[in-house]
């Protein structure tokens, strides 16, 4: 946030949790991580907090987001988690996404396929999923540019 805006926001009596997270409030981050992981909280609220925390504390959010990708049933939450995890260069993330590819909520599968196709290290995981039959070829080609995947893997 721009300094002038952050200064004004800090003067608010009771700023929303997402605002406090964006301002770098460590206590707010802890609360946000709890809400993000809580499946009983509304998906919209969780997604808003993923975005706020991901912009400020991405490296500290990695484990929570990875947990969501591995077990969450709400497609919007999974998609938000994937979009932020895509910023992190870690081969283990590709393995985790590829491992759940067939079981992801259908509306999040497109983002997961794009996630895997976005890095050379991860695109091999996508090809393995197709070759092993865990992901149908037609599904993979509907959601990703096969030429991009081949170029990465050559």
CSV table of N, CA and C in Angstrom, one decimal:
chain,number,residue,atom,x,y,z
A,1,UNK,N,0.8,-1.2,0.0
A,1,UNK,CA,0.0,0.0,0.0
A,1,UNK,C,0.9,1.2,0.0
A,2,UNK,N,0.4,2.3,-0.7
A,2,UNK,CA,1.2,3.5,-0.6
A,2,UNK,C,1.3,4.1,0.8
A,3,UNK,N,2.3,4.7,1.2
A,3,UNK,CA,2.6,5.1,2.6
A,3,UNK,C,1.4,6.0,3.1
A,4,UNK,N,1.0,7.0,2.2
A,4,UNK,CA,-0.1,7.9,2.7
A,4,UNK,C,-1.4,7.1,3.0
A,5,UNK,N,-1.7,6.2,2.1
A,5,UNK,CA,-2.9,5.4,2.4
A,5,UNK,C,-2.7,4.5,3.6
A,6,UNK,N,-1.6,3.9,3.8
A,6,UNK,CA,-1.4,3.1,5.0
A,6,UNK,C,-1.5,3.9,6.2
A,7,UNK,N,-1.0,5.1,6.2
A,7,UNK,CA,-1.0,6.0,7.4
A,7,UNK,C,-2.5,6.3,7.7
A,8,UNK,N,-3.3,6.6,6.7
A,8,UNK,CA,-4.7,6.9,7.0
A,8,UNK,C,-5.5,5.6,7.5
A,9,UNK,N,-5.1,4.5,6.9
A,9,UNK,CA,-5.8,3.2,7.3
A,9,UNK,C,-5.5,2.9,8.8
A,10,UNK,N,-4.2,3.1,9.2
A,10,UNK,CA,-3.8,2.8,10.6
A,10,UNK,C,-4.6,3.7,11.6
A,11,UNK,N,-5.1,4.8,11.1
A,11,UNK,CA,-5.9,5.7,12.0
A,11,UNK,C,-7.3,5.2,12.2
A,12,UNK,N,-7.8,4.3,11.4
A,12,UNK,CA,-9.2,3.8,11.6
A,12,UNK,C,-9.3,3.1,12.9
A,13,UNK,N,-10.5,3.2,13.5
A,13,UNK,CA,-10.8,2.6,14.8
A,13,UNK,C,-10.7,1.1,14.8
A,14,UNK,N,-11.4,0.5,13.8
A,14,UNK,CA,-11.4,-0.9,13.8
A,14,UNK,C,-11.4,-1.4,12.3
A,15,UNK,N,-10.2,-1.3,11.7
A,15,UNK,CA,-10.1,-1.7,10.3
A,15,UNK,C,-10.4,-3.2,10.1
A,16,UNK,N,-11.0,-3.6,9.0
A,16,UNK,CA,-11.2,-5.0,8.7
A,16,UNK,C,-10.0,-5.8,8.7
A,17,UNK,N,-10.1,-7.1,9.0
A,17,UNK,CA,-9.0,-8.0,9.1
A,17,UNK,C,-8.1,-7.9,7.9
A,18,UNK,N,-8.7,-7.9,6.7
A,18,UNK,CA,-7.9,-7.9,5.4
A,18,UNK,C,-7.0,-6.7,5.4
A,19,UNK,N,-7.5,-5.5,5.8
A,19,UNK,CA,-6.8,-4.3,5.8
A,19,UNK,C,-5.6,-4.4,6.8
A,20,UNK,N,-5.9,-4.9,8.0
A,20,UNK,CA,-4.8,-5.0,9.0
A,20,UNK,C,-3.7,-6.0,8.5
A,21,UNK,N,-4.1,-7.0,7.8
A,21,UNK,CA,-3.1,-7.9,7.2
A,21,UNK,C,-2.3,-7.2,6.2
A,22,UNK,N,-2.9,-6.4,5.3
A,22,UNK,CA,-2.2,-5.6,4.3
A,22,UNK,C,-1.2,-4.6,4.9
A,23,UNK,N,-1.6,-4.2,6.1
A,23,UNK,CA,-0.7,-3.2,6.8
A,23,UNK,C,0.4,-3.8,7.5
A,24,UNK,N,0.5,-5.2,7.5
A,24,UNK,CA,1.6,-5.8,8.1
A,24,UNK,C,1.4,-6.2,9.5
A,25,UNK,N,0.2,-6.2,10.0
A,25,UNK,CA,-0.1,-6.6,11.4
A,25,UNK,C,0.1,-8.1,11.6
A,26,UNK,N,1.1,-8.5,12.4
A,26,UNK,CA,1.4,-9.9,12.6
A,26,UNK,C,0.2,-10.6,13.3
A,27,UNK,N,-0.4,-10.0,14.3
A,27,UNK,CA,-1.6,-10.6,15.0
A,27,UNK,C,-2.7,-10.9,14.0
A,28,UNK,N,-2.9,-9.9,13.1
A,28,UNK,CA,-3.9,-10.0,12.1
A,28,UNK,C,-3.6,-11.2,11.1
A,29,UNK,N,-2.3,-11.3,10.8
A,29,UNK,CA,-1.9,-12.5,9.9
A,29,UNK,C,-2.3,-13.8,10.6
A,30,UNK,N,-2.0,-13.9,11.9
A,30,UNK,CA,-2.3,-15.2,12.6
A,30,UNK,C,-3.8,-15.4,12.5
A,31,UNK,N,-4.6,-14.4,12.7
A,31,UNK,CA,-6.1,-14.5,12.7
A,31,UNK,C,-6.5,-14.9,11.2
A,32,UNK,N,-5.9,-14.3,10.3
A,32,UNK,CA,-6.2,-14.5,8.9
A,32,UNK,C,-5.9,-16.0,8.5
A,33,UNK,N,-4.8,-16.5,8.9
A,33,UNK,CA,-4.4,-17.9,8.6
A,33,UNK,C,-5.4,-18.8,9.2
A,34,UNK,N,-5.9,-18.5,10.4
A,34,UNK,CA,-7.0,-19.3,11.0
A,34,UNK,C,-8.3,-19.3,10.2
A,35,UNK,N,-8.7,-18.2,9.7
A,35,UNK,CA,-9.9,-18.1,8.9
A,35,UNK,C,-9.7,-18.8,7.6
A,36,UNK,N,-8.5,-18.5,6.9
A,36,UNK,CA,-8.3,-19.2,5.6
A,36,UNK,C,-8.4,-20.7,5.7
A,37,UNK,N,-7.9,-21.3,6.8
A,37,UNK,CA,-7.9,-22.7,6.9
A,37,UNK,C,-9.2,-23.3,7.4
A,38,UNK,N,-10.1,-22.4,7.9
A,38,UNK,CA,-11.4,-22.9,8.5
A,38,UNK,C,-12.5,-23.0,7.4
A,39,UNK,N,-12.8,-24.3,7.1
A,39,UNK,CA,-13.8,-24.6,6.1
A,39,UNK,C,-15.2,-24.1,6.4
A,40,UNK,N,-15.4,-23.8,7.7
A,40,UNK,CA,-16.7,-23.4,8.1
A,40,UNK,C,-17.0,-21.9,7.9
A,41,UNK,N,-15.9,-21.2,7.5
A,41,UNK,CA,-16.0,-19.8,7.2
A,41,UNK,C,-16.4,-19.6,5.7
A,42,UNK,N,-17.1,-18.5,5.4
A,42,UNK,CA,-17.5,-18.4,4.0
A,42,UNK,C,-16.3,-18.3,3.0
A,43,UNK,N,-16.5,-19.0,1.9
A,43,UNK,CA,-15.4,-19.0,0.9
A,43,UNK,C,-15.0,-17.6,0.5
A,44,UNK,N,-15.9,-16.7,0.3
A,44,UNK,CA,-15.6,-15.3,-0.1
A,44,UNK,C,-14.7,-14.6,0.9
A,45,UNK,N,-14.9,-14.8,2.2
A,45,UNK,CA,-14.1,-14.2,3.2
A,45,UNK,C,-12.7,-14.8,3.1
A,46,UNK,N,-12.6,-16.1,3.0
A,46,UNK,CA,-11.3,-16.8,2.9
A,46,UNK,C,-10.5,-16.4,1.7
A,47,UNK,N,-11.2,-16.2,0.6
A,47,UNK,CA,-10.5,-15.8,-0.7
A,47,UNK,C,-10.0,-14.4,-0.5
A,48,UNK,N,-10.8,-13.5,0.1
A,48,UNK,CA,-10.3,-12.1,0.3
A,48,UNK,C,-9.1,-12.1,1.2
A,49,UNK,N,-9.0,-13.0,2.2
A,49,UNK,CA,-7.9,-13.0,3.1
A,49,UNK,C,-6.7,-13.7,2.4
A,50,UNK,N,-6.9,-14.6,1.6
A,50,UNK,CA,-5.8,-15.2,0.8
A,50,UNK,C,-5.1,-14.1,0.0
A,51,UNK,N,-5.9,-13.3,-0.7
A,51,UNK,CA,-5.4,-12.3,-1.5
A,51,UNK,C,-4.6,-11.2,-0.7
A,52,UNK,N,-5.2,-10.8,0.4
A,52,UNK,CA,-4.5,-9.9,1.3
A,52,UNK,C,-3.2,-10.4,1.8
A,53,UNK,N,-3.3,-11.6,2.4
A,53,UNK,CA,-2.0,-12.2,3.0
A,53,UNK,C,-1.0,-12.5,1.9
A,54,UNK,N,-1.5,-13.0,0.7
A,54,UNK,CA,-0.6,-13.4,-0.3
A,54,UNK,C,0.2,-12.2,-0.9
A,55,UNK,N,-0.4,-11.0,-0.9
A,55,UNK,CA,0.3,-9.8,-1.3
A,55,UNK,C,1.4,-9.4,-0.4
A,56,UNK,N,1.2,-9.7,0.9
A,56,UNK,CA,2.2,-9.2,1.9
A,56,UNK,C,3.1,-10.3,2.5
A,57,UNK,N,2.5,-11.5,2.7
A,57,UNK,CA,3.2,-12.6,3.4
A,57,UNK,C,3.3,-13.9,2.6
A,58,UNK,N,3.5,-13.8,1.3
A,58,UNK,CA,3.4,-15.0,0.5
A,58,UNK,C,4.2,-16.2,1.0
A,59,UNK,N,5.5,-16.0,1.4
A,59,UNK,CA,6.3,-17.1,1.8
A,59,UNK,C,5.8,-17.7,3.1
A,60,UNK,N,5.2,-16.9,4.0
A,60,UNK,CA,4.6,-17.5,5.2
A,60,UNK,C,3.2,-18.1,5.0
A,61,UNK,N,2.7,-17.9,3.9
A,61,UNK,CA,1.3,-18.5,3.6
A,61,UNK,C,1.4,-19.8,2.8
A,62,UNK,N,2.6,-20.1,2.4
A,62,UNK,CA,2.8,-21.3,1.5
A,62,UNK,C,2.2,-22.6,2.1
A,63,UNK,N,2.5,-22.9,3.3
A,63,UNK,CA,2.0,-24.2,3.9
A,63,UNK,C,0.5,-24.2,3.9
A,64,UNK,N,-0.1,-23.1,4.3
A,64,UNK,CA,-1.5,-23.0,4.4
A,64,UNK,C,-2.2,-23.2,3.0
A,65,UNK,N,-1.6,-22.5,2.1
A,65,UNK,CA,-2.2,-22.6,0.7
A,65,UNK,C,-2.0,-24.0,0.1
A,66,UNK,N,-0.8,-24.6,0.4
A,66,UNK,CA,-0.6,-25.9,-0.1
A,66,UNK,C,-1.6,-26.9,0.5
A,67,UNK,N,-1.9,-26.7,1.8
A,67,UNK,CA,-2.9,-27.5,2.5
A,67,UNK,C,-4.3,-27.4,1.8
A,68,UNK,N,-4.6,-26.2,1.4
A,68,UNK,CA,-5.9,-26.0,0.7
A,68,UNK,C,-5.9,-26.7,-0.6
A,69,UNK,N,-4.8,-26.6,-1.4
A,69,UNK,CA,-4.8,-27.3,-2.7
A,69,UNK,C,-4.9,-28.8,-2.5
A,70,UNK,N,-4.4,-29.3,-1.4
A,70,UNK,CA,-4.4,-30.8,-1.2
A,70,UNK,C,-5.7,-31.3,-0.7
A,71,UNK,N,-6.5,-30.4,-0.1
A,71,UNK,CA,-7.7,-31.0,0.6
A,71,UNK,C,-9.0,-30.2,0.4
A,72,UNK,N,-9.0,-28.9,0.0
A,72,UNK,CA,-10.1,-28.1,-0.1
A,72,UNK,C,-11.1,-28.5,-1.1
A,73,UNK,N,-12.4,-28.3,-0.8
A,73,UNK,CA,-13.5,-28.7,-1.8
A,73,UNK,C,-14.1,-27.5,-2.5
A,74,UNK,N,-13.8,-26.3,-2.0
A,74,UNK,CA,-14.4,-25.1,-2.7
A,74,UNK,C,-13.4,-24.7,-3.8
A,75,UNK,N,-14.0,-24.7,-5.0
A,75,UNK,CA,-13.2,-24.4,-6.2
A,75,UNK,C,-12.6,-23.0,-6.2
A,76,UNK,N,-13.3,-22.0,-5.7
A,76,UNK,CA,-12.8,-20.6,-5.6
A,76,UNK,C,-11.6,-20.5,-4.6
A,77,UNK,N,-11.7,-21.2,-3.5
A,77,UNK,CA,-10.6,-21.2,-2.5
A,77,UNK,C,-9.4,-21.8,-3.1
A,78,UNK,N,-9.6,-23.0,-3.8
A,78,UNK,CA,-8.5,-23.7,-4.4
A,78,UNK,C,-7.8,-22.8,-5.5
A,79,UNK,N,-8.6,-22.2,-6.3
A,79,UNK,CA,-8.1,-21.3,-7.4
A,79,UNK,C,-7.3,-20.2,-6.8
A,80,UNK,N,-7.8,-19.5,-5.8
A,80,UNK,CA,-7.1,-18.4,-5.2
A,80,UNK,C,-5.7,-18.9,-4.6
A,81,UNK,N,-5.7,-20.1,-4.0
A,81,UNK,CA,-4.5,-20.7,-3.5
A,81,UNK,C,-3.5,-21.0,-4.6
A,82,UNK,N,-4.0,-21.5,-5.7
A,82,UNK,CA,-3.1,-21.9,-6.8
A,82,UNK,C,-2.5,-20.6,-7.4
A,83,UNK,N,-3.3,-19.6,-7.5
A,83,UNK,CA,-2.8,-18.3,-8.2
A,83,UNK,C,-1.7,-17.7,-7.4
A,84,UNK,N,-1.7,-17.8,-6.0
A,84,UNK,CA,-0.7,-17.3,-5.2
A,84,UNK,C,0.5,-18.2,-5.2
A,85,UNK,N,0.3,-19.5,-5.1
A,85,UNK,CA,1.4,-20.5,-5.1
A,85,UNK,C,2.2,-20.5,-6.4
A,86,UNK,N,1.5,-20.1,-7.4
A,86,UNK,CA,2.2,-20.0,-8.7
A,86,UNK,C,3.4,-19.1,-8.7
A,87,UNK,N,3.4,-18.1,-7.8
A,87,UNK,CA,4.5,-17.1,-7.7
A,87,UNK,C,5.7,-17.7,-7.0
A,88,UNK,N,5.6,-18.9,-6.4
A,88,UNK,CA,6.7,-19.5,-5.7
A,88,UNK,C,7.4,-20.6,-6.5
A,89,UNK,N,8.7,-20.5,-6.7
A,89,UNK,CA,9.4,-21.5,-7.5
A,89,UNK,C,9.9,-22.6,-6.6
A,90,UNK,N,9.0,-23.7,-6.5
A,90,UNK,CA,9.3,-24.8,-5.7
A,90,UNK,C,8.8,-26.1,-6.4
A,91,UNK,N,9.7,-27.0,-6.8
A,91,UNK,CA,9.3,-28.2,-7.5
A,91,UNK,C,8.2,-29.0,-6.7
A,92,UNK,N,8.3,-29.0,-5.4
A,92,UNK,CA,7.3,-29.7,-4.6
A,92,UNK,C,5.9,-29.3,-4.8
A,93,UNK,N,5.7,-28.0,-5.2
A,93,UNK,CA,4.4,-27.5,-5.4
A,93,UNK,C,3.8,-28.2,-6.6
A,94,UNK,N,4.6,-28.3,-7.7
A,94,UNK,CA,4.1,-29.0,-8.9
A,94,UNK,C,3.7,-30.4,-8.6
A,95,UNK,N,4.5,-31.1,-7.8
A,95,UNK,CA,4.1,-32.5,-7.4
A,95,UNK,C,2.8,-32.6,-6.6
A,96,UNK,N,2.6,-31.6,-5.7
A,96,UNK,CA,1.4,-31.6,-4.9
A,96,UNK,C,0.2,-31.3,-5.8
A,97,UNK,N,0.3,-30.4,-6.7
A,97,UNK,CA,-0.9,-30.1,-7.5
A,97,UNK,C,-1.2,-31.2,-8.5
A,98,UNK,N,-0.1,-31.8,-9.1
A,98,UNK,CA,-0.3,-32.9,-10.0
A,98,UNK,C,-0.9,-34.1,-9.3
A,99,UNK,N,-0.5,-34.3,-8.0
A,99,UNK,CA,-1.1,-35.4,-7.3
A,99,UNK,C,-2.5,-35.3,-7.0
A,100,UNK,N,-3.1,-34.1,-7.0
A,100,UNK,CA,-4.5,-34.0,-6.7
A,100,UNK,C,-5.3,-33.6,-7.9
A,101,UNK,N,-4.7,-33.5,-9.0
A,101,UNK,CA,-5.3,-33.0,-10.2
A,101,UNK,C,-6.6,-33.6,-10.6
A,102,UNK,N,-6.7,-34.9,-10.5
A,102,UNK,CA,-7.9,-35.6,-10.9
A,102,UNK,C,-9.0,-35.4,-9.8
A,103,UNK,N,-8.6,-35.1,-8.6
A,103,UNK,CA,-9.6,-34.9,-7.5
A,103,UNK,C,-10.0,-33.5,-7.2
A,104,UNK,N,-9.4,-32.6,-7.9
A,104,UNK,CA,-9.7,-31.2,-7.6
A,104,UNK,C,-11.2,-30.8,-8.0
A,105,UNK,N,-11.8,-29.8,-7.4
A,105,UNK,CA,-13.1,-29.4,-7.9
A,105,UNK,C,-13.0,-29.0,-9.4
A,106,UNK,N,-13.9,-29.4,-10.1
A,106,UNK,CA,-13.9,-29.2,-11.6
A,106,UNK,C,-13.6,-27.8,-12.0
A,107,UNK,N,-14.2,-26.8,-11.3
A,107,UNK,CA,-14.0,-25.4,-11.6
A,107,UNK,C,-12.6,-24.9,-11.3
A,108,UNK,N,-11.8,-25.7,-10.5
A,108,UNK,CA,-10.4,-25.3,-10.2
A,108,UNK,C,-9.4,-26.0,-11.1
A,109,UNK,N,-9.9,-27.0,-11.8
A,109,UNK,CA,-8.9,-27.9,-12.6
A,109,UNK,C,-8.2,-27.1,-13.7
A,110,UNK,N,-8.9,-26.2,-14.3
A,110,UNK,CA,-8.3,-25.3,-15.4
A,110,UNK,C,-7.2,-24.5,-14.8
A,111,UNK,N,-7.3,-23.9,-13.7
A,111,UNK,CA,-6.3,-23.2,-13.0
A,111,UNK,C,-5.1,-24.1,-12.7
A,112,UNK,N,-5.4,-25.3,-12.2
A,112,UNK,CA,-4.3,-26.2,-11.8
A,112,UNK,C,-3.5,-26.7,-13.1
A,113,UNK,N,-4.2,-26.9,-14.2
A,113,UNK,CA,-3.5,-27.3,-15.4
A,113,UNK,C,-2.6,-26.1,-15.9
A,114,UNK,N,-3.2,-24.9,-15.8
A,114,UNK,CA,-2.4,-23.7,-16.2
A,114,UNK,C,-1.2,-23.5,-15.3
A,115,UNK,N,-1.4,-23.8,-14.0
A,115,UNK,CA,-0.4,-23.7,-13.0
A,115,UNK,C,0.8,-24.7,-13.4
A,116,UNK,N,0.4,-25.9,-13.7
A,116,UNK,CA,1.5,-26.9,-14.0
A,116,UNK,C,2.2,-26.6,-15.3
A,117,UNK,N,1.4,-26.0,-16.3
A,117,UNK,CA,2.0,-25.7,-17.6
A,117,UNK,C,2.9,-24.4,-17.5
A,118,UNK,N,2.8,-23.7,-16.4
A,118,UNK,CA,3.5,-22.4,-16.4
A,118,UNK,C,5.0,-22.4,-16.1
A,119,UNK,N,5.5,-23.6,-15.6
A,119,UNK,CA,6.9,-23.7,-15.3
A,119,UNK,C,7.5,-25.0,-15.9
A,120,UNK,N,8.7,-24.9,-16.4
A,120,UNK,CA,9.3,-26.1,-17.0
A,120,UNK,C,9.3,-27.3,-15.9
A,121,UNK,N,9.7,-26.9,-14.7
A,121,UNK,CA,9.8,-28.0,-13.7
A,121,UNK,C,8.4,-28.7,-13.4
A,122,UNK,N,7.4,-27.9,-13.6
A,122,UNK,CA,6.0,-28.4,-13.2
A,122,UNK,C,5.4,-29.1,-14.5
A,123,UNK,N,5.7,-28.7,-15.7
A,123,UNK,CA,5.0,-29.2,-16.8
A,123,UNK,C,5.2,-30.7,-17.0
A,124,UNK,N,6.4,-31.2,-16.6
A,124,UNK,CA,6.6,-32.6,-16.6
A,124,UNK,C,5.6,-33.4,-15.8
A,125,UNK,N,5.2,-32.8,-14.7
A,125,UNK,CA,4.2,-33.4,-13.8
A,125,UNK,C,2.9,-33.5,-14.5
A,126,UNK,N,2.6,-32.5,-15.3
A,126,UNK,CA,1.3,-32.5,-16.1
A,126,UNK,C,1.4,-33.6,-17.1
A,127,UNK,N,2.5,-33.7,-17.8
A,127,UNK,CA,2.6,-34.7,-18.8
A,127,UNK,C,2.5,-36.1,-18.2
A,128,UNK,N,3.1,-36.3,-17.0
A,128,UNK,CA,3.1,-37.6,-16.3
A,128,UNK,C,1.6,-37.9,-16.0
A,129,UNK,N,0.8,-36.9,-15.6
A,129,UNK,CA,-0.6,-37.1,-15.2
A,129,UNK,C,-1.4,-37.6,-16.4
A,130,UNK,N,-1.1,-37.0,-17.6
A,130,UNK,CA,-1.8,-37.4,-18.8
A,130,UNK,C,-1.3,-38.8,-19.2
A,131,UNK,N,0.0,-39.0,-19.2
A,131,UNK,CA,0.5,-40.3,-19.7
A,131,UNK,C,0.1,-41.5,-18.8
A,132,UNK,N,-0.1,-41.2,-17.5
A,132,UNK,CA,-0.5,-42.2,-16.6
A,132,UNK,C,-2.0,-42.5,-16.5
A,133,UNK,N,-2.7,-41.6,-17.2
A,133,UNK,CA,-4.2,-41.7,-17.2
A,133,UNK,C,-4.9,-41.0,-16.1
A,134,UNK,N,-4.1,-40.4,-15.2
A,134,UNK,CA,-4.8,-39.7,-14.1
A,134,UNK,C,-5.5,-38.4,-14.6
A,135,UNK,N,-5.2,-38.0,-15.8
A,135,UNK,CA,-5.8,-36.8,-16.4
A,135,UNK,C,-6.0,-37.1,-17.8
A,136,UNK,N,-7.3,-37.0,-18.3
A,136,UNK,CA,-7.6,-37.3,-19.7
A,136,UNK,C,-6.9,-36.3,-20.6
A,137,UNK,N,-6.4,-36.7,-21.8
A,137,UNK,CA,-5.8,-35.8,-22.7
A,137,UNK,C,-6.7,-34.7,-23.1
A,138,UNK,N,-8.0,-35.0,-23.3
A,138,UNK,CA,-8.9,-34.0,-23.8
A,138,UNK,C,-9.1,-32.9,-22.7
A,139,UNK,N,-9.0,-33.3,-21.5
A,139,UNK,CA,-9.1,-32.3,-20.4
A,139,UNK,C,-7.9,-31.4,-20.3
A,140,UNK,N,-6.7,-32.0,-20.5
A,140,UNK,CA,-5.5,-31.2,-20.4
A,140,UNK,C,-5.4,-30.2,-21.6
A,141,UNK,N,-5.8,-30.7,-22.8
A,141,UNK,CA,-5.7,-29.8,-24.0
A,141,UNK,C,-6.8,-28.8,-24.0
A,142,UNK,N,-7.9,-28.9,-23.3
A,142,UNK,CA,-8.9,-27.9,-23.2
A,142,UNK,C,-8.4,-26.7,-22.4
A,143,UNK,N,-7.5,-27.0,-21.4
A,143,UNK,CA,-7.2,-26.0,-20.4
A,143,UNK,C,-5.7,-25.5,-20.6
A,144,UNK,N,-4.9,-26.1,-21.4
A,144,UNK,CA,-3.5,-25.6,-21.5
A,144,UNK,C,-3.1,-25.7,-22.9
A,145,UNK,N,-2.1,-24.9,-23.2
A,145,UNK,CA,-1.5,-24.9,-24.5
A,145,UNK,C,-0.5,-26.0,-24.6
A,146,UNK,N,-0.8,-27.1,-25.3
A,146,UNK,CA,0.1,-28.3,-25.4
A,146,UNK,C,1.5,-27.9,-25.9
A,147,UNK,N,1.6,-27.0,-26.9
A,147,UNK,CA,2.9,-26.6,-27.4
A,147,UNK,C,3.8,-26.0,-26.3
A,148,UNK,N,3.2,-25.3,-25.4
A,148,UNK,CA,3.9,-24.7,-24.3
A,148,UNK,C,4.5,-25.8,-23.5
A,149,UNK,N,3.7,-26.8,-23.2
A,149,UNK,CA,4.1,-27.9,-22.3
A,149,UNK,C,5.3,-28.6,-23.0
A,150,UNK,N,5.1,-28.9,-24.3
A,150,UNK,CA,6.2,-29.7,-25.0
A,150,UNK,C,7.5,-28.9,-25.0
A,151,UNK,N,7.4,-27.6,-25.3
A,151,UNK,CA,8.6,-26.8,-25.3
A,151,UNK,C,9.3,-26.8,-24.0
A,152,UNK,N,8.6,-26.8,-22.9
A,152,UNK,CA,9.2,-26.8,-21.5
A,152,UNK,C,9.9,-28.1,-21.3
A,153,UNK,N,9.3,-29.2,-21.8
A,153,UNK,CA,9.8,-30.5,-21.4
A,153,UNK,C,10.9,-31.0,-22.3
A,154,UNK,N,11.1,-30.4,-23.4
A,154,UNK,CA,12.1,-30.9,-24.4
A,154,UNK,C,13.5,-30.5,-23.8
